[in-house]
PDB file of C-alpha atoms in Angstrom:
ATOM      1  CA  MET A  53    -111.939 -98.865 -13.043  1.00  0.00           C
ATOM      2  CA  ILE A  54    -113.906 -95.835 -12.794  1.00  0.00           C
ATOM      3  CA  PRO A  55    -117.508 -96.797 -12.552  1.00  0.00           C
ATOM      4  CA  VAL A  56    -119.641 -96.373 -15.641  1.00  0.00           C
ATOM      5  CA  ARG A  57    -122.448 -94.694 -14.467  1.00  0.00           C
ATOM      6  CA  CYS A  58    -122.836 -92.564 -11.383  1.00  0.00           C
ATOM      7  CA  PHE A  59    -124.214 -94.524  -8.201  1.00  0.00           C
ATOM      8  CA  SER A  60    -126.888 -92.151  -7.529  1.00  0.00           C
ATOM      9  CA  CYS A  61    -128.452 -90.913 -10.847  1.00  0.00           C
ATOM     10  CA  GLY A  62    -127.541 -92.946 -13.137  1.00  0.00           C
ATOM     11  CA  ASN A  63    -126.016 -90.371 -15.514  1.00  0.00           C
ATOM     12  CA  VAL A  64    -122.823 -91.885 -17.681  1.00  0.00           C
ATOM     13  CA  ILE A  65    -119.788 -90.241 -16.130  1.00  0.00           C
ATOM     14  CA  SER A  66    -116.844 -92.734 -17.014  1.00  0.00           C
ATOM     15  CA  SER A  67    -116.762 -91.002 -21.026  1.00  0.00           C
ATOM     16  CA  VAL A  68    -115.123 -87.936 -19.500  1.00  0.00           C
ATOM     17  CA  TRP A  69    -112.791 -89.639 -17.209  1.00  0.00           C
ATOM     18  CA  ASP A  70    -109.817 -89.935 -19.393  1.00  0.00           C
ATOM     19  CA  GLU A  71    -109.663 -85.790 -20.195  1.00  0.00           C
ATOM     20  CA  TYR A  72    -110.168 -85.434 -16.555  1.00  0.00           C
ATOM     21  CA  LYS A  73    -107.448 -87.210 -15.291  1.00  0.00           C
ATOM     22  CA  LYS A  74    -105.410 -85.639 -17.971  1.00  0.00           C
ATOM     23  CA  ARG A  75    -106.333 -82.192 -16.915  1.00  0.00           C
ATOM     24  CA  ILE A  76    -106.382 -82.203 -13.132  1.00  0.00           C
ATOM     25  CA  GLN A  77    -102.365 -82.528 -13.374  1.00  0.00           C
ATOM     26  CA  THR A  78    -102.419 -78.792 -14.512  1.00  0.00           C
ATOM     27  CA  GLU A  79    -105.589 -77.339 -13.348  1.00  0.00           C
ATOM     28  CA  ASP A  80    -107.960 -77.373 -10.510  1.00  0.00           C
ATOM     29  CA  PRO A  81    -110.476 -80.058 -10.626  1.00  0.00           C
ATOM     30  CA  GLY A  82    -113.612 -77.876  -9.506  1.00  0.00           C
ATOM     31  CA  LYS A  83    -113.407 -76.105 -12.559  1.00  0.00           C
ATOM     32  CA  VAL A  84    -112.554 -78.882 -14.662  1.00  0.00           C
ATOM     33  CA  LEU A  85    -115.889 -80.840 -13.745  1.00  0.00           C
ATOM     34  CA  ASP A  86    -117.438 -77.451 -14.705  1.00  0.00           C
ATOM     35  CA  ASP A  87    -116.163 -77.460 -18.267  1.00  0.00           C
ATOM     36  CA  LEU A  88    -116.715 -80.912 -18.936  1.00  0.00           C
ATOM     37  CA  GLY A  89    -120.498 -80.299 -17.631  1.00  0.00           C
ATOM     38  CA  VAL A  90    -120.440 -82.870 -14.261  1.00  0.00           C
ATOM     39  CA  GLU A  91    -123.125 -80.663 -12.536  1.00  0.00           C
ATOM     40  CA  ARG A  92    -124.420 -82.361  -9.933  1.00  0.00           C
ATOM     41  CA  TYR A  93    -122.226 -83.405  -6.646  1.00  0.00           C
ATOM     42  CA  CYS A  94    -123.313 -87.251  -6.932  1.00  0.00           C
ATOM     43  CA  CYS A  95    -121.628 -87.454 -10.207  1.00  0.00           C
ATOM     44  CA  ARG A  96    -119.037 -85.208  -9.145  1.00  0.00           C
ATOM     45  CA  ARG A  97    -117.878 -87.199  -6.218  1.00  0.00           C
ATOM     46  CA  MET A  98    -117.750 -90.067  -8.460  1.00  0.00           C
ATOM     47  CA  LEU A  99    -114.965 -88.476 -10.489  1.00  0.00           C
ATOM     48  CA  LEU A 100    -113.013 -86.476  -7.533  1.00  0.00           C
ATOM     49  CA  THR A 101    -112.907 -89.337  -5.132  1.00  0.00           C
ATOM     50  CA  HIS A 102    -112.120 -92.404  -7.595  1.00  0.00           C
ATOM     51  CA  VAL A 103    -108.449 -94.216  -6.871  1.00  0.00           C
ATOM     52  CA  GLU A 104    -107.178 -96.209  -9.758  1.00  0.00           C
ATOM     53  CA  LEU A 105    -106.017 -99.600  -8.157  1.00  0.00           C
ATOM     54  CA  VAL A 106    -105.845-101.128 -11.709  1.00  0.00           C
ATOM     55  CA  ASP A 107    -101.801-100.154 -11.751  1.00  0.00           C
ATOM     56  CA  LEU A 108    -101.768-102.163  -8.197  1.00  0.00           C
ATOM     57  CA  LEU A 109    -103.264-105.011  -8.869  1.00  0.00           C
ATOM     58  CA  ALA A 110    -101.915-106.124 -12.550  1.00  0.00           C
ATOM     59  CA  PRO A 111     -98.930-107.668 -11.375  1.00  0.00           C
ATOM     60  CA  TYR A 112    -100.858-110.210  -9.809  1.00  0.00           C
ATOM     61  CA  GLN A 113    -102.985-111.344 -12.503  1.00  0.00           C
TER      62      GLN A 113
ATOM     63  CA  MET B   8    -151.904 -78.511 -20.164  1.00  0.00           C
ATOM     64  CA  ASP B   9    -149.457 -75.864 -21.116  1.00  0.00           C
ATOM     65  CA  ILE B  10    -145.417 -76.521 -21.659  1.00  0.00           C
ATOM     66  CA  ASP B  11    -143.094 -73.935 -21.818  1.00  0.00           C
ATOM     67  CA  ILE B  12    -139.835 -74.904 -22.646  1.00  0.00           C
ATOM     68  CA  ILE B  13    -136.797 -73.307 -21.175  1.00  0.00           C
ATOM     69  CA  GLU B  14    -133.947 -75.541 -22.485  1.00  0.00           C
ATOM     70  CA  LEU B  15    -133.865 -78.368 -24.559  1.00  0.00           C
ATOM     71  CA  SER B  16    -130.691 -79.976 -25.957  1.00  0.00           C
ATOM     72  CA  GLU B  17    -130.026 -83.400 -26.743  1.00  0.00           C
ATOM     73  CA  ARG B  18    -129.507 -84.775 -23.566  1.00  0.00           C
ATOM     74  CA  LYS B  19    -131.103 -82.512 -21.175  1.00  0.00           C
ATOM     75  CA  ALA B  20    -134.584 -80.878 -20.996  1.00  0.00           C
ATOM     76  CA  ARG B  21    -136.328 -78.558 -18.619  1.00  0.00           C
ATOM     77  CA  PHE B  22    -139.728 -76.808 -19.242  1.00  0.00           C
ATOM     78  CA  VAL B  23    -142.704 -75.411 -17.267  1.00  0.00           C
ATOM     79  CA  LEU B  24    -145.494 -77.718 -17.339  1.00  0.00           C
ATOM     80  CA  SER B  25    -149.044 -76.135 -16.212  1.00  0.00           C
ATOM     81  CA  GLY B  26    -152.378 -76.799 -15.177  1.00  0.00           C
ATOM     82  CA  VAL B  27    -151.395 -80.323 -14.397  1.00  0.00           C
ATOM     83  CA  SER B  28    -152.137 -81.749 -10.815  1.00  0.00           C
ATOM     84  CA  ALA B  29    -148.748 -83.254  -8.821  1.00  0.00           C
ATOM     85  CA  SER B  30    -149.967 -86.795  -9.574  1.00  0.00           C
ATOM     86  CA  PHE B  31    -149.480 -86.009 -13.398  1.00  0.00           C
ATOM     87  CA  ALA B  32    -146.203 -84.432 -13.218  1.00  0.00           C
ATOM     88  CA  ASN B  33    -144.931 -87.371 -11.076  1.00  0.00           C
ATOM     89  CA  ALA B  34    -146.179 -90.077 -13.393  1.00  0.00           C
ATOM     90  CA  LEU B  35    -144.212 -88.375 -16.359  1.00  0.00           C
ATOM     91  CA  ARG B  36    -141.557 -88.334 -13.947  1.00  0.00           C
ATOM     92  CA  ARG B  37    -141.953 -92.387 -13.183  1.00  0.00           C
ATOM     93  CA  SER B  38    -142.310 -92.850 -16.520  1.00  0.00           C
ATOM     94  CA  THR B  39    -139.127 -91.302 -17.856  1.00  0.00           C
ATOM     95  CA  LEU B  40    -137.540 -94.028 -15.360  1.00  0.00           C
ATOM     96  CA  ALA B  41    -138.971 -96.834 -15.663  1.00  0.00           C
ATOM     97  CA  GLU B  42    -141.512 -97.222 -18.995  1.00  0.00           C
ATOM     98  CA  VAL B  43    -139.116 -96.506 -22.085  1.00  0.00           C
ATOM     99  CA  PRO B  44    -137.630 -98.839 -23.727  1.00  0.00           C
ATOM    100  CA  VAL B  45    -133.995 -98.889 -24.764  1.00  0.00           C
ATOM    101  CA  LEU B  46    -131.326-101.339 -25.788  1.00  0.00           C
ATOM    102  CA  ALA B  47    -128.918-102.689 -22.955  1.00  0.00           C
ATOM    103  CA  ILE B  48    -126.541-105.576 -23.221  1.00  0.00           C
ATOM    104  CA  ASP B  49    -128.070-108.423 -21.338  1.00  0.00           C
ATOM    105  CA  ASP B  50    -126.131-111.374 -22.105  1.00  0.00           C
ATOM    106  CA  VAL B  51    -122.247-111.524 -22.400  1.00  0.00           C
ATOM    107  CA  ASN B  52    -120.033-114.709 -23.691  1.00  0.00           C
ATOM    108  CA  ILE B  53    -116.508-114.213 -22.309  1.00  0.00           C
ATOM    109  CA  TYR B  54    -114.205-116.334 -24.684  1.00  0.00           C
ATOM    110  CA  ASP B  55    -111.056-114.842 -23.237  1.00  0.00           C
ATOM    111  CA  ASN B  56    -110.655-112.344 -20.058  1.00  0.00           C
ATOM    112  CA  THR B  57    -107.204-112.361 -18.867  1.00  0.00           C
ATOM    113  CA  SER B  58    -107.836-108.531 -17.467  1.00  0.00           C
ATOM    114  CA  VAL B  59    -107.689-107.243 -14.069  1.00  0.00           C
ATOM    115  CA  LEU B  60    -111.348-107.229 -13.830  1.00  0.00           C
ATOM    116  CA  PHE B  61    -113.327-110.243 -13.079  1.00  0.00           C
ATOM    117  CA  ASP B  62    -115.850-111.838 -15.891  1.00  0.00           C
ATOM    118  CA  GLU B  63    -119.050-110.497 -13.701  1.00  0.00           C
ATOM    119  CA  GLN B  64    -117.485-107.220 -13.535  1.00  0.00           C
ATOM    120  CA  LEU B  65    -116.870-106.744 -17.234  1.00  0.00           C
ATOM    121  CA  ALA B  66    -120.223-107.742 -18.017  1.00  0.00           C
ATOM    122  CA  LEU B  67    -121.934-105.333 -15.318  1.00  0.00           C
ATOM    123  CA  ARG B  68    -119.966-102.049 -16.951  1.00  0.00           C
ATOM    124  CA  LEU B  69    -120.818-103.720 -20.727  1.00  0.00           C
ATOM    125  CA  GLY B  70    -124.490-103.564 -19.539  1.00  0.00           C
ATOM    126  CA  LEU B  71    -124.034-100.271 -18.104  1.00  0.00           C
ATOM    127  CA  ILE B  72    -123.097 -98.787 -21.342  1.00  0.00           C
ATOM    128  CA  PRO B  73    -125.934 -96.965 -23.110  1.00  0.00           C
ATOM    129  CA  LEU B  74    -126.547 -97.975 -26.542  1.00  0.00           C
ATOM    130  CA  LYS B  75    -127.640 -95.343 -29.220  1.00  0.00           C
ATOM    131  CA  ALA B  76    -130.408 -97.241 -31.286  1.00  0.00           C
ATOM    132  CA  ASN B  77    -133.848 -96.828 -32.943  1.00  0.00           C
ATOM    133  CA  ALA B  78    -135.689 -98.830 -30.166  1.00  0.00           C
ATOM    134  CA  LYS B  79    -138.741 -98.839 -32.512  1.00  0.00           C
ATOM    135  CA  ASN B  80    -136.629-101.503 -34.957  1.00  0.00           C
ATOM    136  CA  TYR B  81    -136.621-104.069 -32.339  1.00  0.00           C
ATOM    137  CA  ASN B  82    -139.154-106.256 -29.842  1.00  0.00           C
ATOM    138  CA  TYR B  83    -139.183-106.803 -26.499  1.00  0.00           C
ATOM    139  CA  PRO B  84    -137.799-110.730 -26.371  1.00  0.00           C
ATOM    140  CA  GLU B  85    -140.728-112.204 -24.620  1.00  0.00           C
ATOM    141  CA  GLU B  86    -143.392-110.320 -26.985  1.00  0.00           C
ATOM    142  CA  CYS B  87    -141.107-111.218 -30.230  1.00  0.00           C
ATOM    143  CA  SER B  88    -142.529-113.688 -32.966  1.00  0.00           C
ATOM    144  CA  CYS B  89    -139.487-115.882 -31.980  1.00  0.00           C
ATOM    145  CA  GLY B  90    -140.704-116.609 -28.424  1.00  0.00           C
ATOM    146  CA  GLY B  91    -137.997-115.369 -26.630  1.00  0.00           C
ATOM    147  CA  LEU B  92    -135.591-117.765 -28.555  1.00  0.00           C
ATOM    148  CA  GLY B  93    -134.188-114.967 -30.094  1.00  0.00           C
ATOM    149  CA  CYS B  94    -134.015-113.237 -33.488  1.00  0.00           C
ATOM    150  CA  ALA B  95    -132.506-110.266 -35.654  1.00  0.00           C
ATOM    151  CA  SER B  96    -135.454-108.223 -34.581  1.00  0.00           C
ATOM    152  CA  CYS B  97    -135.306-109.032 -31.112  1.00  0.00           C
ATOM    153  CA  GLN B  98    -131.458-108.930 -29.962  1.00  0.00           C
ATOM    154  CA  VAL B  99    -128.573-107.444 -31.457  1.00  0.00           C
ATOM    155  CA  SER B 100    -124.281-109.015 -31.254  1.00  0.00           C
ATOM    156  CA  LEU B 101    -121.619-106.979 -30.302  1.00  0.00           C
ATOM    157  CA  THR B 102    -118.273-108.431 -30.120  1.00  0.00           C
ATOM    158  CA  LEU B 103    -115.087-107.173 -28.498  1.00  0.00           C
ATOM    159  CA  SER B 104    -111.642-108.125 -28.555  1.00  0.00           C
ATOM    160  CA  ALA B 105    -108.829-106.849 -27.784  1.00  0.00           C
ATOM    161  CA  GLU B 106    -104.673-107.357 -26.307  1.00  0.00           C
ATOM    162  CA  GLY B 107    -103.002-105.403 -24.477  1.00  0.00           C
ATOM    163  CA  PRO B 108    -101.420-102.970 -23.417  1.00  0.00           C
ATOM    164  CA  LYS B 109    -104.275-100.508 -24.260  1.00  0.00           C
ATOM    165  CA  ILE B 110    -107.603 -99.101 -22.460  1.00  0.00           C
ATOM    166  CA  VAL B 111    -110.441-100.684 -24.227  1.00  0.00           C
ATOM    167  CA  HIS B 112    -113.284 -97.996 -24.914  1.00  0.00           C
ATOM    168  CA  ALA B 113    -116.828 -98.320 -25.511  1.00  0.00           C
ATOM    169  CA  GLY B 114    -116.016 -97.450 -29.081  1.00  0.00           C
ATOM    170  CA  ASP B 115    -114.009-100.329 -29.586  1.00  0.00           C
ATOM    171  CA  MET B 116    -117.092-102.660 -29.831  1.00  0.00           C
ATOM    172  CA  VAL B 117    -118.410-104.173 -32.977  1.00  0.00           C
ATOM    173  CA  SER B 118    -122.012-104.151 -33.713  1.00  0.00           C
ATOM    174  CA  THR B 119    -123.675-106.296 -36.108  1.00  0.00           C
ATOM    175  CA  ASP B 120    -126.136-103.815 -36.335  1.00  0.00           C
ATOM    176  CA  PRO B 121    -124.804-100.193 -37.759  1.00  0.00           C
ATOM    177  CA  ASP B 122    -127.477 -98.201 -36.140  1.00  0.00           C
ATOM    178  CA  VAL B 123    -126.916 -99.759 -32.913  1.00  0.00           C
ATOM    179  CA  ARG B 124    -123.561 -97.879 -31.488  1.00  0.00           C
ATOM    180  CA  PRO B 125    -122.764 -96.747 -27.986  1.00  0.00           C
ATOM    181  CA  ALA B 126    -123.900 -93.706 -27.154  1.00  0.00           C
ATOM    182  CA  ASP B 127    -120.404 -92.418 -25.847  1.00  0.00           C
ATOM    183  CA  SER B 128    -117.625 -94.068 -27.989  1.00  0.00           C
ATOM    184  CA  SER B 129    -115.100 -92.642 -24.465  1.00  0.00           C
ATOM    185  CA  ILE B 130    -116.515 -94.760 -21.825  1.00  0.00           C
ATOM    186  CA  PRO B 131    -113.450 -97.027 -20.774  1.00  0.00           C
ATOM    187  CA  ILE B 132    -114.388-100.528 -19.998  1.00  0.00           C
ATOM    188  CA  VAL B 133    -110.992-102.185 -19.568  1.00  0.00           C
ATOM    189  CA  GLU B 134    -107.345-101.496 -18.850  1.00  0.00           C
ATOM    190  CA  LEU B 135    -105.473-104.180 -20.428  1.00  0.00           C
ATOM    191  CA  LYS B 136    -101.725-104.432 -19.271  1.00  0.00           C
ATOM    192  CA  GLU B 137     -98.849-106.208 -21.269  1.00  0.00           C
ATOM    193  CA  LYS B 138    -100.074-109.931 -22.330  1.00  0.00           C
ATOM    194  CA  HIS B 139    -103.587-109.200 -20.832  1.00  0.00           C
ATOM    195  CA  LYS B 140    -106.363-110.608 -23.045  1.00  0.00           C
ATOM    196  CA  VAL B 141    -110.349-109.768 -23.716  1.00  0.00           C
ATOM    197  CA  VAL B 142    -112.627-111.121 -26.131  1.00  0.00           C
ATOM    198  CA  VAL B 143    -116.513-111.392 -25.548  1.00  0.00           C
ATOM    199  CA  GLU B 144    -119.598-111.556 -27.548  1.00  0.00           C
ATOM    200  CA  ALA B 145    -122.395-109.284 -25.964  1.00  0.00           C
ATOM    201  CA  VAL B 146    -126.213-109.570 -26.752  1.00  0.00           C
ATOM    202  CA  ALA B 147    -128.145-106.446 -26.274  1.00  0.00           C
ATOM    203  CA  ARG B 148    -131.679-106.689 -25.696  1.00  0.00           C
ATOM    204  CA  LEU B 149    -134.700-104.346 -25.194  1.00  0.00           C
ATOM    205  CA  GLY B 150    -136.296-103.445 -21.803  1.00  0.00           C
ATOM    206  CA  THR B 151    -137.749-100.881 -19.419  1.00  0.00           C
ATOM    207  CA  GLY B 152    -135.763 -99.490 -16.108  1.00  0.00           C
ATOM    208  CA  ARG B 153    -138.534-101.375 -14.386  1.00  0.00           C
ATOM    209  CA  LYS B 154    -136.303-104.390 -14.962  1.00  0.00           C
ATOM    210  CA  HIS B 155    -133.155-102.836 -14.212  1.00  0.00           C
ATOM    211  CA  SER B 156    -131.426 -99.390 -14.374  1.00  0.00           C
ATOM    212  CA  LYS B 157    -128.906-100.069 -17.060  1.00  0.00           C
ATOM    213  CA  TRP B 158    -132.093 -99.915 -19.839  1.00  0.00           C
ATOM    214  CA  GLN B 159    -133.336 -96.478 -17.777  1.00  0.00           C
ATOM    215  CA  ALA B 160    -133.616 -93.927 -20.310  1.00  0.00           C
ATOM    216  CA  GLY B 161    -133.962 -91.045 -18.337  1.00  0.00           C
ATOM    217  CA  VAL B 162    -131.639 -89.704 -15.562  1.00  0.00           C
ATOM    218  CA  ALA B 163    -132.096 -86.885 -13.221  1.00  0.00           C
ATOM    219  CA  GLY B 164    -135.504 -86.451 -12.973  1.00  0.00           C
ATOM    220  CA  GLY B 165    -137.189 -84.166 -11.172  1.00  0.00           C
ATOM    221  CA  TYR B 166    -139.825 -81.447 -10.616  1.00  0.00           C
ATOM    222  CA  LYS B 167    -140.667 -78.690  -8.324  1.00  0.00           C
ATOM    223  CA  ASN B 168    -143.536 -76.428  -8.438  1.00  0.00           C
ATOM    224  CA  MET B 169    -143.201 -73.013  -9.856  1.00  0.00           C
ATOM    225  CA  PRO B 170    -142.300 -70.795  -7.072  1.00  0.00           C
ATOM    226  CA  ILE B 171    -143.997 -67.236  -6.771  1.00  0.00           C
ATOM    227  CA  LEU B 172    -142.318 -64.450  -4.850  1.00  0.00           C
ATOM    228  CA  ILE B 173    -144.160 -61.316  -4.561  1.00  0.00           C
ATOM    229  CA  ILE B 174    -142.455 -58.164  -3.141  1.00  0.00           C
ATOM    230  CA  GLY B 175    -144.640 -55.466  -1.126  1.00  0.00           C
ATOM    231  CA  ASP B 176    -143.551 -52.496   0.418  1.00  0.00           C
ATOM    232  CA  CYS B 177    -139.532 -52.392   0.663  1.00  0.00           C
ATOM    233  CA  ASP B 178    -137.004 -49.779   2.026  1.00  0.00           C
ATOM    234  CA  THR B 179    -134.515 -51.504  -0.495  1.00  0.00           C
ATOM    235  CA  CYS B 180    -132.441 -52.258   2.673  1.00  0.00           C
ATOM    236  CA  GLY B 181    -130.388 -55.434   0.345  1.00  0.00           C
ATOM    237  CA  LYS B 182    -130.749 -57.507   2.622  1.00  0.00           C
ATOM    238  CA  CYS B 183    -132.498 -60.424   0.242  1.00  0.00           C
ATOM    239  CA  VAL B 184    -130.521 -59.928  -2.644  1.00  0.00           C
ATOM    240  CA  GLU B 185    -126.992 -60.604  -0.388  1.00  0.00           C
ATOM    241  CA  VAL B 186    -128.665 -63.270   1.282  1.00  0.00           C
ATOM    242  CA  CYS B 187    -130.392 -65.459  -1.853  1.00  0.00           C
ATOM    243  CA  PRO B 188    -127.980 -68.238  -2.390  1.00  0.00           C
ATOM    244  CA  ARG B 189    -129.249 -68.144  -6.038  1.00  0.00           C
ATOM    245  CA  LYS B 190    -128.632 -64.784  -6.560  1.00  0.00           C
ATOM    246  CA  ILE B 191    -131.894 -64.020  -8.482  1.00  0.00           C
ATOM    247  CA  LEU B 192    -132.704 -60.704  -7.000  1.00  0.00           C
ATOM    248  CA  LYS B 193    -131.375 -57.646  -7.848  1.00  0.00           C
ATOM    249  CA  LEU B 194    -131.383 -54.107  -6.433  1.00  0.00           C
ATOM    250  CA  GLU B 195    -132.920 -51.728  -9.741  1.00  0.00           C
ATOM    251  CA  GLY B 196    -133.631 -48.155  -8.548  1.00  0.00           C
ATOM    252  CA  ASN B 197    -135.363 -48.391  -5.416  1.00  0.00           C
ATOM    253  CA  ARG B 198    -136.993 -51.783  -6.346  1.00  0.00           C
ATOM    254  CA  VAL B 199    -136.107 -55.015  -5.618  1.00  0.00           C
ATOM    255  CA  LYS B 200    -136.386 -57.098  -9.047  1.00  0.00           C
ATOM    256  CA  VAL B 201    -136.860 -60.670  -9.608  1.00  0.00           C
ATOM    257  CA  THR B 202    -134.390 -61.910 -12.762  1.00  0.00           C
ATOM    258  CA  GLU B 203    -134.901 -65.594 -12.775  1.00  0.00           C
ATOM    259  CA  ILE B 204    -137.955 -66.683 -10.990  1.00  0.00           C
ATOM    260  CA  ILE B 205    -137.212 -70.680 -12.077  1.00  0.00           C
ATOM    261  CA  GLU B 206    -133.679 -70.712 -10.314  1.00  0.00           C
ATOM    262  CA  CYS B 207    -135.454 -69.751  -6.906  1.00  0.00           C
ATOM    263  CA  SER B 208    -135.019 -73.013  -4.461  1.00  0.00           C
ATOM    264  CA  LEU B 209    -137.766 -72.085  -2.108  1.00  0.00           C
ATOM    265  CA  CYS B 210    -135.638 -71.778   0.724  1.00  0.00           C
ATOM    266  CA  LYS B 211    -137.576 -68.644   1.642  1.00  0.00           C
ATOM    267  CA  LEU B 212    -134.380 -66.996   3.544  1.00  0.00           C
ATOM    268  CA  CYS B 213    -135.478 -63.574   1.939  1.00  0.00           C
ATOM    269  CA  GLU B 214    -138.673 -63.761   3.217  1.00  0.00           C
ATOM    270  CA  LYS B 215    -137.157 -64.663   6.934  1.00  0.00           C
ATOM    271  CA  THR B 216    -134.297 -61.896   6.709  1.00  0.00           C
ATOM    272  CA  CYS B 217    -136.826 -59.286   5.650  1.00  0.00           C
ATOM    273  CA  ASP B 218    -136.968 -56.558   8.409  1.00  0.00           C
ATOM    274  CA  MET B 219    -140.414 -55.482   7.256  1.00  0.00           C
ATOM    275  CA  ASN B 220    -142.123 -58.813   6.279  1.00  0.00           C
ATOM    276  CA  ALA B 221    -142.692 -57.329   2.534  1.00  0.00           C
ATOM    277  CA  ILE B 222    -141.203 -60.922   0.385  1.00  0.00           C
ATOM    278  CA  LYS B 223    -143.658 -63.683   0.370  1.00  0.00           C
ATOM    279  CA  VAL B 224    -142.530 -66.626  -0.989  1.00  0.00           C
ATOM    280  CA  SER B 225    -145.282 -69.031  -2.130  1.00  0.00           C
ATOM    281  CA  ASP B 226    -145.365 -71.509  -4.978  1.00  0.00           C
ATOM    282  CA  ASP B 227    -147.902 -72.588  -7.963  1.00  0.00           C
ATOM    283  CA  PRO B 228    -149.420 -76.054  -6.996  1.00  0.00           C
ATOM    284  CA  GLU B 229    -150.547 -76.625 -10.672  1.00  0.00           C
ATOM    285  CA  SER B 230    -147.334 -75.213 -12.518  1.00  0.00           C
ATOM    286  CA  PHE B 231    -144.281 -77.565 -12.386  1.00  0.00           C
ATOM    287  CA  VAL B 232    -140.695 -76.801 -13.479  1.00  0.00           C
ATOM    288  CA  MET B 233    -139.805 -80.135 -14.652  1.00  0.00           C
ATOM    289  CA  THR B 234    -135.957 -81.305 -15.844  1.00  0.00           C
ATOM    290  CA  PHE B 235    -134.759 -84.681 -16.858  1.00  0.00           C
ATOM    291  CA  GLU B 236    -131.724 -85.887 -18.674  1.00  0.00           C
ATOM    292  CA  THR B 237    -130.964 -88.764 -20.590  1.00  0.00           C
ATOM    293  CA  SER B 238    -127.823 -90.944 -20.805  1.00  0.00           C
ATOM    294  CA  GLY B 239    -127.455 -90.803 -24.873  1.00  0.00           C
ATOM    295  CA  ASN B 240    -129.363 -93.564 -25.519  1.00  0.00           C
ATOM    296  CA  ILE B 241    -132.792 -91.379 -26.949  1.00  0.00           C
ATOM    297  CA  THR B 242    -132.526 -87.735 -27.029  1.00  0.00           C
ATOM    298  CA  ALA B 243    -134.768 -85.544 -24.396  1.00  0.00           C
ATOM    299  CA  SER B 244    -137.516 -84.619 -26.608  1.00  0.00           C
ATOM    300  CA  GLU B 245    -138.266 -88.315 -27.705  1.00  0.00           C
ATOM    301  CA  LEU B 246    -137.939 -89.371 -23.816  1.00  0.00           C
ATOM    302  CA  ALA B 247    -140.842 -87.023 -23.059  1.00  0.00           C
ATOM    303  CA  ILE B 248    -142.549 -88.007 -26.085  1.00  0.00           C
ATOM    304  CA  GLU B 249    -142.099 -91.596 -25.147  1.00  0.00           C
ATOM    305  CA  ALA B 250    -142.608 -91.084 -21.499  1.00  0.00           C
ATOM    306  CA  ALA B 251    -146.227 -89.013 -22.277  1.00  0.00           C
ATOM    307  CA  GLY B 252    -147.003 -92.330 -24.849  1.00  0.00           C
ATOM    308  CA  SER B 253    -146.736 -94.962 -22.417  1.00  0.00           C
ATOM    309  CA  ILE B 254    -148.636 -93.423 -19.620  1.00  0.00           C
ATOM    310  CA  LYS B 255    -151.290 -92.986 -22.563  1.00  0.00           C
ATOM    311  CA  LYS B 256    -151.338 -96.490 -23.528  1.00  0.00           C
ATOM    312  CA  ARG B 257    -151.379 -97.850 -19.597  1.00  0.00           C
ATOM    313  CA  ALA B 258    -154.350 -95.757 -19.116  1.00  0.00           C
ATOM    314  CA  GLY B 259    -156.172 -96.819 -22.311  1.00  0.00           C
ATOM    315  CA  GLN B 260    -155.287-100.657 -20.948  1.00  0.00           C
ATOM    316  CA  LEU B 261    -156.974 -99.553 -17.668  1.00  0.00           C
ATOM    317  CA  VAL B 262    -160.039 -97.957 -19.393  1.00  0.00           C
ATOM    318  CA  GLU B 263    -160.602-101.822 -21.410  1.00  0.00           C
ATOM    319  CA  ILE B 264    -160.344-103.235 -17.931  1.00  0.00           C
ATOM    320  CA  LEU B 265    -162.809-100.956 -16.613  1.00  0.00           C
ATOM    321  CA  GLU B 266    -164.914-101.845 -19.243  1.00  0.00           C
ATOM    322  CA  THR B 267    -164.945-105.559 -19.204  1.00  0.00           C
ATOM    323  CA  LEU B 268    -166.523-105.012 -15.399  1.00  0.00           C
ATOM    324  CA  GLY B 269    -169.057-102.498 -16.138  1.00  0.00           C
TER     325      GLY B 269
END
């Protein structure tokens, strides 16, 4: 799951995750982040580098 | 002391604070981070959790969700008349029950106080697959960022000295305009003009590239460009007022202590 807040500055970044995930299918991630108002590079790396593992782990519950 | 507001929205504030010392500006910054009380989930009773997240992880995620509320309606648990046992004036309970397959969002939490709700309803808490179930009751309490970052009202607070850029005799070669990373210099006729002095990062690249030593970059030691954001629990203007109020209150307490000594 995407972390709720940015590790460095503490700003909430997960609130834009659903929209970000949907829009990067067709758009450039950097532009999407600009558009969603994720300004600082600490917050941007949270979304850019996130790997969703839920689907991978779910069968082992 | 003088305040000049550059930008003020619900979650972000940027202003020029002049006529104060650096220690005062820093006190205000620290106060926004650590001294402003807000509500956050502090205790979680987990009745059922068959999701991919461990109980601890689920509780941590719940705690980090910013709660929008009027903090003045609540007391600190340690200062409450109930003696910290927990009553309606020092805690709020939020319940969450969901069954998969679905993504549980912060907006799915049901609060006992209608005034207390997550600041962002679109925060994903956990993704539930087929047959996964989550039933939890969370208790939110008042606290400050000093105790845990989940109670931190202000985020990304900072300040810099007000930049001063003086352009003297110049041959309009335009090198400084090209080199400026913030693009605040502009050629206008036979002069170099500064457009947005506040945006200057004091990198002094323009000063170094100028062959004629015509540019002088310095800063005003008594004037600060302050920026801070909130995570949504209170508005940026409320945060500034509360932070300044906290400094005033603590300074008052110090005076009282000093008076008893003298």
